[in-house]
């Protein structure tokens, strides 16, 4: 079983809808939680990160972490065609500093 | 800041050839790493380094070699290329804790490698 599970999609939504992405994990030592966006033929770029549990909002993006359930989420409000990309979750922490664990990525397609 | 810079962007190798993927970062990050990304497999850690002179193996190290002589550079060497090493390779770097107190990793643009 992988330490981080993420549904690969694809997830297709109409423009303006809310995109909901999530990951589950098994290692309770993880403390840092990140979301990356990856466009085709590009490197992953950091979207958001949170430390420990709670919510964080940045513009149209909201990240949530529920450490008790080992579950993290990313919400994209008012989705745009430019949001079409693969979204990867990542996490690290505890005594595994530097050893980031990534989800396989969810492909999102926002249709005009 | 250029961030994390990888070269070359594209490369075709014949089986058995060797080559080096270059990676440099200008953010004074202690931590550098190499990942490969394959369809359905996500990002898999090949090798990483927590500082100059220190390297360690990741999840899929076989067939690859690394060294870290300076803080800025972390080249990845393919010793004898095999078709199974056809992949996209990403170099990444990180502070132990970034300026906002987090632990995040920054990626280069990727190197597309085909072994025939």
CSV table of C-alpha atoms in Angstrom, one decimal:
chain,number,residue,atom,x,y,z
A,1,UNK,CA,0.0,0.0,0.0
A,2,UNK,CA,1.3,3.4,-0.9
A,3,UNK,CA,1.8,6.0,1.9
A,4,UNK,CA,-0.2,8.6,-0.1
A,5,UNK,CA,-3.2,7.7,-2.1
A,6,UNK,CA,-4.7,10.1,-4.7
A,7,UNK,CA,-7.4,9.4,-7.3
A,8,UNK,CA,-5.8,9.8,-10.8
A,9,UNK,CA,-9.0,11.1,-12.4
A,10,UNK,CA,-9.5,12.6,-14.9
A,11,UNK,CA,-11.9,15.0,-13.2
A,12,UNK,CA,-13.9,17.0,-15.7
A,13,UNK,CA,-15.9,20.1,-14.5
A,14,UNK,CA,-17.6,23.0,-16.3
A,15,UNK,CA,-16.1,26.4,-16.0
A,16,UNK,CA,-17.1,28.2,-12.8
A,17,UNK,CA,-17.7,25.0,-10.8
A,18,UNK,CA,-15.8,24.1,-7.7
A,19,UNK,CA,-13.1,21.5,-8.1
A,20,UNK,CA,-12.6,19.2,-5.1
A,21,UNK,CA,-9.4,17.2,-4.8
A,22,UNK,CA,-8.2,15.0,-2.0
A,23,UNK,CA,-5.5,12.6,-0.7
A,24,UNK,CA,-5.3,10.1,2.1
A,25,UNK,CA,-2.2,9.1,3.8
A,26,UNK,CA,-1.0,6.5,6.3
A,27,UNK,CA,2.0,8.0,8.1
A,28,UNK,CA,0.8,10.0,11.1
A,29,UNK,CA,4.3,11.6,11.4
A,30,UNK,CA,3.6,13.9,8.4
A,31,UNK,CA,3.4,17.5,9.4
A,32,UNK,CA,3.8,19.5,6.2
A,33,UNK,CA,1.2,19.2,3.4
A,34,UNK,CA,1.5,20.6,0.0
A,35,UNK,CA,-0.4,20.9,-3.3
A,36,UNK,CA,1.4,21.2,-6.6
A,37,UNK,CA,0.0,22.0,-10.0
A,38,UNK,CA,1.7,20.5,-13.1
A,39,UNK,CA,0.9,21.6,-16.6
A,40,UNK,CA,1.7,19.3,-19.4
A,41,UNK,CA,5.5,19.1,-20.1
A,42,UNK,CA,6.3,21.3,-17.2
A,43,UNK,CA,7.6,20.8,-13.7
A,44,UNK,CA,5.3,20.8,-10.6
A,45,UNK,CA,4.8,24.3,-9.2
A,46,UNK,CA,3.9,24.8,-5.5
A,47,UNK,CA,0.3,26.0,-5.1
A,48,UNK,CA,-0.2,25.9,-1.3
A,49,UNK,CA,1.2,24.4,1.8
A,50,UNK,CA,-0.1,24.0,5.3
A,51,UNK,CA,1.5,22.9,8.5
A,52,UNK,CA,-0.4,20.5,10.7
A,53,UNK,CA,-4.2,20.6,10.7
A,54,UNK,CA,-6.5,23.3,9.7
A,55,UNK,CA,-7.5,25.4,6.7
A,56,UNK,CA,-5.6,27.8,4.5
A,57,UNK,CA,-7.1,30.0,1.8
A,58,UNK,CA,-5.3,31.8,-1.0
A,59,UNK,CA,-7.5,33.5,-3.6
A,60,UNK,CA,-9.6,30.8,-5.3
A,61,UNK,CA,-7.7,28.0,-3.6
A,62,UNK,CA,-8.5,26.5,-0.2
A,63,UNK,CA,-6.4,23.7,1.4
A,64,UNK,CA,-7.7,21.6,4.3
A,65,UNK,CA,-5.9,19.2,6.5
A,66,UNK,CA,-7.6,16.7,8.8
A,67,UNK,CA,-4.8,14.9,10.6
A,68,UNK,CA,-7.2,12.8,12.7
A,69,UNK,CA,-8.6,11.3,9.5
A,70,UNK,CA,-5.3,11.4,7.6
A,71,UNK,CA,-7.0,13.3,4.8
A,72,UNK,CA,-6.2,16.5,2.9
A,73,UNK,CA,-8.2,18.4,0.4
A,74,UNK,CA,-7.8,21.2,-2.1
A,75,UNK,CA,-10.8,23.2,-3.4
A,76,UNK,CA,-10.7,25.5,-6.4
A,77,UNK,CA,-13.5,27.9,-6.6
A,78,UNK,CA,-14.8,29.5,-9.8
A,79,UNK,CA,-12.7,27.2,-11.9
A,80,UNK,CA,-11.2,28.4,-15.2
A,81,UNK,CA,-9.9,26.5,-18.2
A,82,UNK,CA,-6.4,27.6,-17.2
A,83,UNK,CA,-6.9,25.5,-14.1
A,84,UNK,CA,-6.7,22.4,-16.3
A,85,UNK,CA,-3.7,20.5,-15.1
A,86,UNK,CA,-2.6,17.7,-12.9
A,87,UNK,CA,-2.6,18.4,-9.2
A,88,UNK,CA,-0.3,16.5,-6.9
A,89,UNK,CA,-0.4,16.3,-3.2
A,90,UNK,CA,2.8,16.0,-1.2
A,91,UNK,CA,3.7,15.6,2.4
A,92,UNK,CA,6.7,15.4,4.7
A,93,UNK,CA,7.8,15.8,8.3
A,94,UNK,CA,8.5,14.0,11.4
A,95,UNK,CA,11.9,12.2,11.3
A,96,UNK,CA,11.7,11.9,7.5
A,97,UNK,CA,12.8,15.5,6.7
A,98,UNK,CA,13.6,15.8,3.0
A,99,UNK,CA,11.8,12.6,2.1
A,100,UNK,CA,8.7,14.0,0.5
A,101,UNK,CA,5.9,11.6,-0.4
A,102,UNK,CA,3.8,12.4,-3.4
A,103,UNK,CA,0.4,11.3,-4.6
A,104,UNK,CA,0.2,10.1,-8.1
A,105,UNK,CA,-1.7,13.2,-9.2
A,106,UNK,CA,-5.2,14.0,-10.3
A,107,UNK,CA,-5.8,15.2,-13.8
A,108,UNK,CA,-8.4,18.1,-13.9
A,109,UNK,CA,-10.1,19.3,-17.0
A,110,UNK,CA,-12.1,22.5,-16.9
A,111,UNK,CA,-14.4,22.8,-19.9
A,112,UNK,CA,-15.5,26.3,-21.2
B,1,UNK,CA,16.6,34.1,-8.9
B,2,UNK,CA,16.6,31.4,-11.6
B,3,UNK,CA,15.3,28.8,-9.1
B,4,UNK,CA,16.1,25.2,-10.1
B,5,UNK,CA,17.7,24.8,-13.5
B,6,UNK,CA,18.0,21.5,-15.3
B,7,UNK,CA,19.8,20.6,-18.5
B,8,UNK,CA,19.3,19.2,-21.1
B,9,UNK,CA,15.5,19.4,-21.6
B,10,UNK,CA,15.4,16.6,-24.1
B,11,UNK,CA,17.8,13.7,-24.8
B,12,UNK,CA,17.8,10.5,-26.7
B,13,UNK,CA,20.3,7.9,-25.7
B,14,UNK,CA,21.2,4.5,-27.1
B,15,UNK,CA,21.2,1.5,-24.7
B,16,UNK,CA,24.5,1.2,-22.9
B,17,UNK,CA,25.4,4.9,-23.3
B,18,UNK,CA,26.1,7.0,-20.3
B,19,UNK,CA,25.1,10.6,-19.7
B,20,UNK,CA,24.8,13.2,-17.0
B,21,UNK,CA,21.7,15.3,-16.2
B,22,UNK,CA,22.8,18.7,-14.8
B,23,UNK,CA,20.9,20.4,-11.9
B,24,UNK,CA,21.7,23.8,-10.3
B,25,UNK,CA,19.9,25.9,-7.8
B,26,UNK,CA,20.6,29.5,-6.7
B,27,UNK,CA,18.4,29.5,-3.5
B,28,UNK,CA,21.1,28.2,-1.2
B,29,UNK,CA,19.0,25.2,-0.4
B,30,UNK,CA,20.5,22.5,1.7
B,31,UNK,CA,18.4,19.7,0.3
B,32,UNK,CA,18.5,18.6,-3.3
B,33,UNK,CA,16.9,15.5,-5.0
B,34,UNK,CA,16.2,13.8,-8.2
B,35,UNK,CA,12.8,12.2,-9.1
B,36,UNK,CA,11.6,10.3,-12.1
B,37,UNK,CA,8.0,10.6,-13.2
B,38,UNK,CA,6.3,7.8,-15.1
B,39,UNK,CA,2.6,7.5,-16.1
B,40,UNK,CA,0.5,6.1,-13.3
B,41,UNK,CA,3.6,5.9,-10.9
B,42,UNK,CA,3.8,9.5,-9.8
B,43,UNK,CA,7.1,11.0,-8.6
B,44,UNK,CA,9.6,8.5,-7.4
B,45,UNK,CA,12.7,9.6,-5.5
B,46,UNK,CA,16.0,8.4,-7.1
B,47,UNK,CA,18.7,10.0,-4.9
B,48,UNK,CA,18.8,12.9,-2.5
B,49,UNK,CA,21.4,15.1,-0.7
B,50,UNK,CA,21.0,17.0,2.6
B,51,UNK,CA,24.2,19.0,2.0
B,52,UNK,CA,27.5,19.2,0.2
B,53,UNK,CA,29.3,15.9,0.4
B,54,UNK,CA,26.3,14.0,1.6
B,55,UNK,CA,24.1,11.8,-0.6
B,56,UNK,CA,21.7,9.0,0.0
B,57,UNK,CA,19.5,6.6,-2.0
B,58,UNK,CA,15.8,7.1,-2.5
B,59,UNK,CA,13.2,4.6,-3.7
B,60,UNK,CA,14.6,3.7,-7.2
B,61,UNK,CA,18.4,4.3,-7.1
B,62,UNK,CA,19.6,1.4,-9.3
B,63,UNK,CA,21.4,2.5,-12.5
B,64,UNK,CA,21.9,6.1,-11.3
B,65,UNK,CA,24.8,7.8,-9.5
B,66,UNK,CA,25.0,11.3,-7.9
B,67,UNK,CA,27.5,13.5,-6.2
B,68,UNK,CA,27.2,16.8,-4.3
B,69,UNK,CA,30.5,18.7,-4.4
B,70,UNK,CA,28.9,22.2,-4.0
B,71,UNK,CA,25.6,23.4,-2.4
B,72,UNK,CA,24.4,24.6,-5.8
B,73,UNK,CA,25.0,21.6,-8.0
B,74,UNK,CA,23.6,18.0,-8.0
B,75,UNK,CA,24.2,16.1,-11.2
B,76,UNK,CA,22.6,12.8,-11.9
B,77,UNK,CA,24.6,10.2,-13.9
B,78,UNK,CA,23.1,7.3,-15.9
B,79,UNK,CA,25.9,4.8,-15.9
B,80,UNK,CA,24.7,2.5,-18.7
B,81,UNK,CA,21.3,3.6,-20.1
B,82,UNK,CA,18.5,1.0,-20.4
B,83,UNK,CA,15.1,1.4,-22.0
B,84,UNK,CA,13.5,1.2,-18.5
B,85,UNK,CA,15.1,4.5,-17.7
B,86,UNK,CA,13.0,6.3,-20.4
B,87,UNK,CA,11.2,8.8,-18.2
B,88,UNK,CA,10.9,12.4,-17.2
B,89,UNK,CA,13.4,13.5,-14.6
B,90,UNK,CA,12.9,16.3,-12.2
B,91,UNK,CA,15.5,17.9,-9.9
B,92,UNK,CA,14.1,19.6,-6.8
B,93,UNK,CA,15.5,21.5,-3.8
B,94,UNK,CA,14.4,22.7,-0.4
B,95,UNK,CA,15.4,24.5,2.7
B,96,UNK,CA,15.2,22.4,5.9
B,97,UNK,CA,12.5,25.0,6.8
B,98,UNK,CA,11.6,27.7,4.4
B,99,UNK,CA,11.3,31.4,5.3
B,100,UNK,CA,7.7,30.9,6.2
B,101,UNK,CA,8.5,28.1,8.6
B,102,UNK,CA,7.4,25.4,6.2
B,103,UNK,CA,9.0,22.5,4.5
B,104,UNK,CA,8.4,22.7,0.8
B,105,UNK,CA,10.2,21.6,-2.3
B,106,UNK,CA,10.8,23.4,-5.6
B,107,UNK,CA,11.1,21.7,-8.9
B,108,UNK,CA,13.0,22.3,-12.1
B,109,UNK,CA,11.3,22.2,-15.5
B,110,UNK,CA,12.2,18.6,-16.2
B,111,UNK,CA,14.4,16.6,-18.5
B,112,UNK,CA,12.8,14.2,-21.0
B,113,UNK,CA,15.0,11.2,-21.6
B,114,UNK,CA,14.4,8.4,-24.2
B,115,UNK,CA,16.6,5.4,-24.3
B,116,UNK,CA,16.3,3.4,-27.5
